[in-house]
Coordinates of C-alpha atoms in Angstrom, one line a residue:
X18 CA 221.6 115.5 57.9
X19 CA 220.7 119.0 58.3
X20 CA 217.0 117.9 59.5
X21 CA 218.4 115.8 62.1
X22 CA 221.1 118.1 62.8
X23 CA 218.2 120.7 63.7
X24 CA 216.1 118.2 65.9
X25 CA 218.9 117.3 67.8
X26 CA 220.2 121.0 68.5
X27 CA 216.2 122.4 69.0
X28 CA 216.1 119.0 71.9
X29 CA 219.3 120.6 73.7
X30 CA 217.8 124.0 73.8
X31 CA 214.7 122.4 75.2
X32 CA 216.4 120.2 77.6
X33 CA 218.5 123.5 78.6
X34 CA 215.9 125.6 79.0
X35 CA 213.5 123.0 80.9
X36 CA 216.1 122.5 83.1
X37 CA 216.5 125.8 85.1
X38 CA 212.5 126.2 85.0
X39 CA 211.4 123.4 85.6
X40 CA 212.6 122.4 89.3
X41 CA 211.4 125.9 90.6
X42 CA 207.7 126.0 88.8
X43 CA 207.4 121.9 89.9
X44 CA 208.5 122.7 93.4
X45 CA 206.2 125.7 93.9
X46 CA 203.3 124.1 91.9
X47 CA 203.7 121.1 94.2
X48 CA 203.6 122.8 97.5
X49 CA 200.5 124.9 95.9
X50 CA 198.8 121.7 95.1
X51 CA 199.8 119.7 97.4
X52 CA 198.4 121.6 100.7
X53 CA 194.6 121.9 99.7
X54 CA 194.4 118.8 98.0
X55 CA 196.5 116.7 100.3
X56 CA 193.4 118.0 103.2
X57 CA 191.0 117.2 100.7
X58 CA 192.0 114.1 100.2
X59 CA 192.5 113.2 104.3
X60 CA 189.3 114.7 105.1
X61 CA 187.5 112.6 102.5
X62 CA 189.0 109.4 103.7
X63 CA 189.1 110.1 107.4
X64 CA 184.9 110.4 106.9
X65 CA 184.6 107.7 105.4
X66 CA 187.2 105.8 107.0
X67 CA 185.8 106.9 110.6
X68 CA 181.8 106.5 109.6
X69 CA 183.0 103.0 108.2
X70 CA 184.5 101.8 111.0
X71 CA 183.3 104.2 114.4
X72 CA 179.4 103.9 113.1
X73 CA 178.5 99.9 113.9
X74 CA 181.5 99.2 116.6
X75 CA 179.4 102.2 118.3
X76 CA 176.2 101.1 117.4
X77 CA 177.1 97.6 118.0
X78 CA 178.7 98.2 121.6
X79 CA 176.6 101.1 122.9
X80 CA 173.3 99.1 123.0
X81 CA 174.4 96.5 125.2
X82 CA 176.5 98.1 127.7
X83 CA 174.0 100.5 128.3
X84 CA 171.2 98.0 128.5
X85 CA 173.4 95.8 131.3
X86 CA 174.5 99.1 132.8
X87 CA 170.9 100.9 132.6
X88 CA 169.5 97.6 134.0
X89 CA 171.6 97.3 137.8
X90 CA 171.8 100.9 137.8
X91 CA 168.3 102.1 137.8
X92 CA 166.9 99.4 139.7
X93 CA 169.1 100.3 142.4
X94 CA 168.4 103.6 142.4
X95 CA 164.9 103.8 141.6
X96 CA 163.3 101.2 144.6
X97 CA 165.1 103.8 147.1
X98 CA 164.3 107.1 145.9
X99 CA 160.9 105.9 144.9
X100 CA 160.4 104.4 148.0
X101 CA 161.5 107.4 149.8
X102 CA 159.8 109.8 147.7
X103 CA 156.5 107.7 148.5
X104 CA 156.9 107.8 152.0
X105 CA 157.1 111.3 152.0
X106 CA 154.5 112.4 149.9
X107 CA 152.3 109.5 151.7
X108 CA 153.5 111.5 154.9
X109 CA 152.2 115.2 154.4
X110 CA 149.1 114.1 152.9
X111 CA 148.5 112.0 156.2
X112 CA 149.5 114.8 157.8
X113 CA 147.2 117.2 156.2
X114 CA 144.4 115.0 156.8
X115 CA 145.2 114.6 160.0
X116 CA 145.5 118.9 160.2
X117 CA 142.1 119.5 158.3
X118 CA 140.3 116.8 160.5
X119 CA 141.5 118.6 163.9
X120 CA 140.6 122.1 162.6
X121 CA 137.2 120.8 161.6
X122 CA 136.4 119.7 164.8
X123 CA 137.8 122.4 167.0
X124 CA 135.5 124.3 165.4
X125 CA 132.8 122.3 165.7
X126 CA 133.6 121.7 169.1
X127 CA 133.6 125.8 169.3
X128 CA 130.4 126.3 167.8
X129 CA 128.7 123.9 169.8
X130 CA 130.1 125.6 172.6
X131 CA 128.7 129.0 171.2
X132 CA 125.4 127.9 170.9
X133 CA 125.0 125.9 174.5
X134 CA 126.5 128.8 176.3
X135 CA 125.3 131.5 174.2
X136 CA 128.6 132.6 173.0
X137 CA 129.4 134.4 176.5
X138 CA 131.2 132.7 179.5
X139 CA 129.0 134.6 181.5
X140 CA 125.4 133.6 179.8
X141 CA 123.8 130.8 178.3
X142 CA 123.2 128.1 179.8
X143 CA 125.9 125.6 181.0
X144 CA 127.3 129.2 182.8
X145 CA 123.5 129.0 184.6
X146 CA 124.0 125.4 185.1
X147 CA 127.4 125.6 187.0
X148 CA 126.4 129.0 188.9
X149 CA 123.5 127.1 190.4
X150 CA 125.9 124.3 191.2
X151 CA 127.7 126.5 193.1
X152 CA 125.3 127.9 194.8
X153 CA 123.1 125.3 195.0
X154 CA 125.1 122.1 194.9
X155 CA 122.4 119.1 196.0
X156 CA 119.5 120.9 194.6
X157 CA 121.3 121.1 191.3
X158 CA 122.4 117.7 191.7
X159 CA 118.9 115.9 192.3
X160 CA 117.3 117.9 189.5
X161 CA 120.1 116.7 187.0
X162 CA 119.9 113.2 188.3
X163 CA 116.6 112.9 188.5
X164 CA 116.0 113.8 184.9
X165 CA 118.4 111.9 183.6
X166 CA 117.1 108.6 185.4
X167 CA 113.8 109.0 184.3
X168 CA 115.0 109.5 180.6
X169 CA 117.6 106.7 180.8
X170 CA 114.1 104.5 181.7
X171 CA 111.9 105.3 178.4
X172 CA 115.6 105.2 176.2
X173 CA 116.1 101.8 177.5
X174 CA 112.6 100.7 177.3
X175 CA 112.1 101.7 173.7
X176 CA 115.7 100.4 172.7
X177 CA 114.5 97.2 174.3
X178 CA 111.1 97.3 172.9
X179 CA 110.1 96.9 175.8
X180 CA 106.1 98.4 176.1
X181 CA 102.9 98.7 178.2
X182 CA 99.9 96.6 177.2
X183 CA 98.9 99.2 175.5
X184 CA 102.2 99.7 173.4
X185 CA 103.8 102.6 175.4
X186 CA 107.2 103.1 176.3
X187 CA 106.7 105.5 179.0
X188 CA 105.1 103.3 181.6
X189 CA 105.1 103.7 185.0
X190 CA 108.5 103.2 185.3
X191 CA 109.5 106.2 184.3
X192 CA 108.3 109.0 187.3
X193 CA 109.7 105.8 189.8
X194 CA 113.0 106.6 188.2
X195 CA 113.0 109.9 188.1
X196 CA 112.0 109.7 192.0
X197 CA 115.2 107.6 192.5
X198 CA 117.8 109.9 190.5
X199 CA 116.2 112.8 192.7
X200 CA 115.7 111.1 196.3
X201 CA 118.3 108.5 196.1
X202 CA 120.9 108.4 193.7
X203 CA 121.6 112.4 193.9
X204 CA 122.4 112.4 197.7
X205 CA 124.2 109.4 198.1
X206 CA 126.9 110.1 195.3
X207 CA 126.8 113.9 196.9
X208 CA 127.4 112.2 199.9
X209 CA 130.3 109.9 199.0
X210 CA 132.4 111.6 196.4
X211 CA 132.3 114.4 199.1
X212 CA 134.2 112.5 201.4
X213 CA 136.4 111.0 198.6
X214 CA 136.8 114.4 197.8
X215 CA 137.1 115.4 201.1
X216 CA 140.4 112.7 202.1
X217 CA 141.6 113.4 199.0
X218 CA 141.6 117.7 199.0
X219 CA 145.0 119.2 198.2
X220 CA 146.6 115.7 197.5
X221 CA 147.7 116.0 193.6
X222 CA 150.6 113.6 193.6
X223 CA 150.0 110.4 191.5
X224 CA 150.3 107.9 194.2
X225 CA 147.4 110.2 195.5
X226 CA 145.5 110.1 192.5
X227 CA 145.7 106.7 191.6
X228 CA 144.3 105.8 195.5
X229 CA 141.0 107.7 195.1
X230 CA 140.8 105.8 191.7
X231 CA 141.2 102.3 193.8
X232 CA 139.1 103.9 197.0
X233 CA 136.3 105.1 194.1
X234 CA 136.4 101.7 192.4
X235 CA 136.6 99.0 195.7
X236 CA 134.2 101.6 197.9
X237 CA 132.2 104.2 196.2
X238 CA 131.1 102.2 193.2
X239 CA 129.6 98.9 195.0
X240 CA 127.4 100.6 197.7
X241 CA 126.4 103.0 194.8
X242 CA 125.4 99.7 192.5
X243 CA 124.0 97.7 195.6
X244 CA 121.7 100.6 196.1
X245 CA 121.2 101.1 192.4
X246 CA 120.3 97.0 191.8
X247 CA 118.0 97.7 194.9
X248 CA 115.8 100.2 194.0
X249 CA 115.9 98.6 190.2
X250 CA 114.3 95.3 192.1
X251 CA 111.4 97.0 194.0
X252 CA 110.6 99.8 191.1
X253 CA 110.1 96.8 188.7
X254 CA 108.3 94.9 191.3
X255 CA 110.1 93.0 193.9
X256 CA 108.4 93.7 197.5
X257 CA 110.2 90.8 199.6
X258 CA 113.9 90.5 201.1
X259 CA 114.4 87.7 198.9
X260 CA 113.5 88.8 195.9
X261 CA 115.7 92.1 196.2
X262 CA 118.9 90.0 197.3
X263 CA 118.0 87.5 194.2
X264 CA 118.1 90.7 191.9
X265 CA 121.5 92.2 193.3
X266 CA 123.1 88.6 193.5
X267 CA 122.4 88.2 189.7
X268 CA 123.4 91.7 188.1
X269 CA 126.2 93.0 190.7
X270 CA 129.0 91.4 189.1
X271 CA 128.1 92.5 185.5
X272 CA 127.3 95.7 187.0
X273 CA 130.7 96.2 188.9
X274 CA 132.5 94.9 185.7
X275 CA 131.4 97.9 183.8
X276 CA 132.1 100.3 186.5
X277 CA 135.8 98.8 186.9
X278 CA 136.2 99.7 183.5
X279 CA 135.0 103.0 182.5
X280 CA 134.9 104.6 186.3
X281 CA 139.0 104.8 186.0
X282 CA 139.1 106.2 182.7
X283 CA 136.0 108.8 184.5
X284 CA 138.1 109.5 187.7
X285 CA 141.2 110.5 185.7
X286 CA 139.7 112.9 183.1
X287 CA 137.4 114.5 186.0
X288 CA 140.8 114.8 188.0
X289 CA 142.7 116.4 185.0
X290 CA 140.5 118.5 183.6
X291 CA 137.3 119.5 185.5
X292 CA 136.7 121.2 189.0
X293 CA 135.6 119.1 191.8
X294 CA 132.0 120.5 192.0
X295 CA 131.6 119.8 188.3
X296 CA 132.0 116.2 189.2
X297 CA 128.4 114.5 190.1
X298 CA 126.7 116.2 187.1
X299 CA 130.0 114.3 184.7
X300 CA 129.5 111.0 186.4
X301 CA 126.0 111.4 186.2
X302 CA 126.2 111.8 182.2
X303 CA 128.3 108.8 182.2
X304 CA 126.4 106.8 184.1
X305 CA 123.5 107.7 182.1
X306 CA 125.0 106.8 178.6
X307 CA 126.3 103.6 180.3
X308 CA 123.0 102.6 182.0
X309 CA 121.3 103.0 179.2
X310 CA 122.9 100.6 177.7
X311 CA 122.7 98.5 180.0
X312 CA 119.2 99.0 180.8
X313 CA 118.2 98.1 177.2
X314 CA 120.2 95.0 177.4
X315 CA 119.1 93.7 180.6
X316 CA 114.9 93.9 179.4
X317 CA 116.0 92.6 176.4
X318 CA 117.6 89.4 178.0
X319 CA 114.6 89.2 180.4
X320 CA 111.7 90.1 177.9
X321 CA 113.5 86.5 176.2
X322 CA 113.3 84.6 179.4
X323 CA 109.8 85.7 180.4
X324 CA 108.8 84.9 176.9
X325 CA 110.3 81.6 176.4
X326 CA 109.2 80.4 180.3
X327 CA 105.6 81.7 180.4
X328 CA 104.4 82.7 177.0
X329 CA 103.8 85.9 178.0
X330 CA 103.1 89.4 176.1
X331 CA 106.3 92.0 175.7
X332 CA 106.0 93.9 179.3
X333 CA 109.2 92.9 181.8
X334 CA 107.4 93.5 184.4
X335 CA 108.3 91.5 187.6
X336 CA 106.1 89.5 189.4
X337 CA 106.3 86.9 192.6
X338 CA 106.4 83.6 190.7
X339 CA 109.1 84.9 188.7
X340 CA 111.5 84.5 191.6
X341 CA 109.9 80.9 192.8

């Protein structure tokens, strides 16, 4: 009894004591505890919790939508700004091109000039050439168009192959047309674009301009070709009425074709840009460029028919049976 008696009276002391401590130390060990490990606890499971589930729904949805919205999106954008970008860049360097090319030949253009005029407005040559225009206008002209005549003649000749019996292109041909640009040619365009010039002085309106084009072209230009095709028949030959008119009735057409052409495109540059006693000498430069041509082409055409109709060796010279 007195064991018992002493367990039971040691478990209500116990009890009693554990009591009044116990709810205060559980209360404040609990709050101590259960802040840092409650966050412990919250932060371990939210990571896992949020790689488990956030990692593939994010993995598994971000790939697609941004491949159908990367898709639409940059193709829209790209064919525009690439486009526009293009055009731009394609642009400037065009335009750079087109810059460097101009520079390049202004001043080739420039030194050209330097070296024909000697640099000086007042020396050199082409300032003796016009002076002496000037001053002597039909002299200068005859002398200009006579050398030019007589060089347009060996050009054309050895363009067409078209030589001697002893293989020369400077046959007698030659001094003949440089008699013609001197004698013939010279004075009769001095004569008429004088007149033209003459009708026309002081006239700059466009309805004036455009009627010495259409007075040059319907007046100037056939009497100068008739006269051209003329002295073209006898120099290569003809001595008879008939075959000079047979000459001009076969090349006046093709003749007055080209002048319809390129005498507009003359008239209008010479009227813009050079002084009227500049004029001759220009025309005669073009004439000379375009006669050669034409020159080369008409013994070439006629060194084929003589050939094929009478066997004969590479000179175009004309003679009577040719027009039988």
């Amino acid at each position: 009894m007195s064991v018992k008696f002493q367990d039971k009276v040691q478990e209500q002391i116990h009890e009693r004591i554990q009591g009044p401590i116990h709810g205060p130390l559980q209360g404040q060990l609990q709050g101590q505890l259960q802040g840092p490990l409650q966050r412990q606890f919250q932060g371990q499971l939210q990571g896992s919790h949020q790689g488990q589930f956030q990692g593939p729904p994010q993995g598994q949805l971000q790939g697609p939508l941004q491949g159908q919205l990367q898709g639409p999106l940059q193709g829209q954008l790209q064919g525009p700004l690439q486009g526009q970008l293009q055009g731009q860049l394609h642009g400037q360097i065009q335009d750079e091109a087109t810059k460097s090319i101009r520079q390049d030949t202004k001043a080739l253009v420039h030194k050209v000039g330097e070296r024909l005029t000697g640099g000086n407005p007042q020396n050199g040559y082409l300032a003796m050439y016009l002076r002496q225009l000037q001053r002597n206008p039909l002299r200068t002209k005859m002398l200009t168009s006579g050398v030019l005549s007589a060089l347009q003649e060996y050009l054309a000749s050895w363009i067409a192959d078209d030589s001697t019996k002893n293989g020369l292109y400077f046959s007698a041909r030659v001094p003949k047309m440089l008699l013609y640009g001197m004698f013939i040619s010279a004075p009769l365009g001095h004569f008429l674009v004088g007149i033209l010039q003459k009708v026309f002085a002081g006239r700059t309106s466009l309805k004036a301009k455009v009627l010495q084009i259409l007075a040059s072209n319907l007046i100037v230009s056939p009497i100068q070709n008739v006269v051209y095709l003329s002295s073209m028949a006898v120099i290569t030959g003809a001595r008879t009425f008939h075959q000079v008119r047979a000459t001009i009735r076969a090349g006046f057409m093709p003749v007055m074709k080209v002048s319809w052409i390129t005498s507009p495109v003359a008239l209008a540059f010479a009227q813009k840009f050079l002084p009227e006693h500049t004029w001759v000498p220009f025309f005669n430069i073009i004439g000379f460029i375009i006669g050669t041509y034409v020159n080369a082409h008409t013994k070439r055409k006629r060194l084929e028919a003589l050939r094929k109709r009478y066997n004969r060796g590479p000179s175009s010279e004309y003679e009577p049976k040719d027009y039988r």
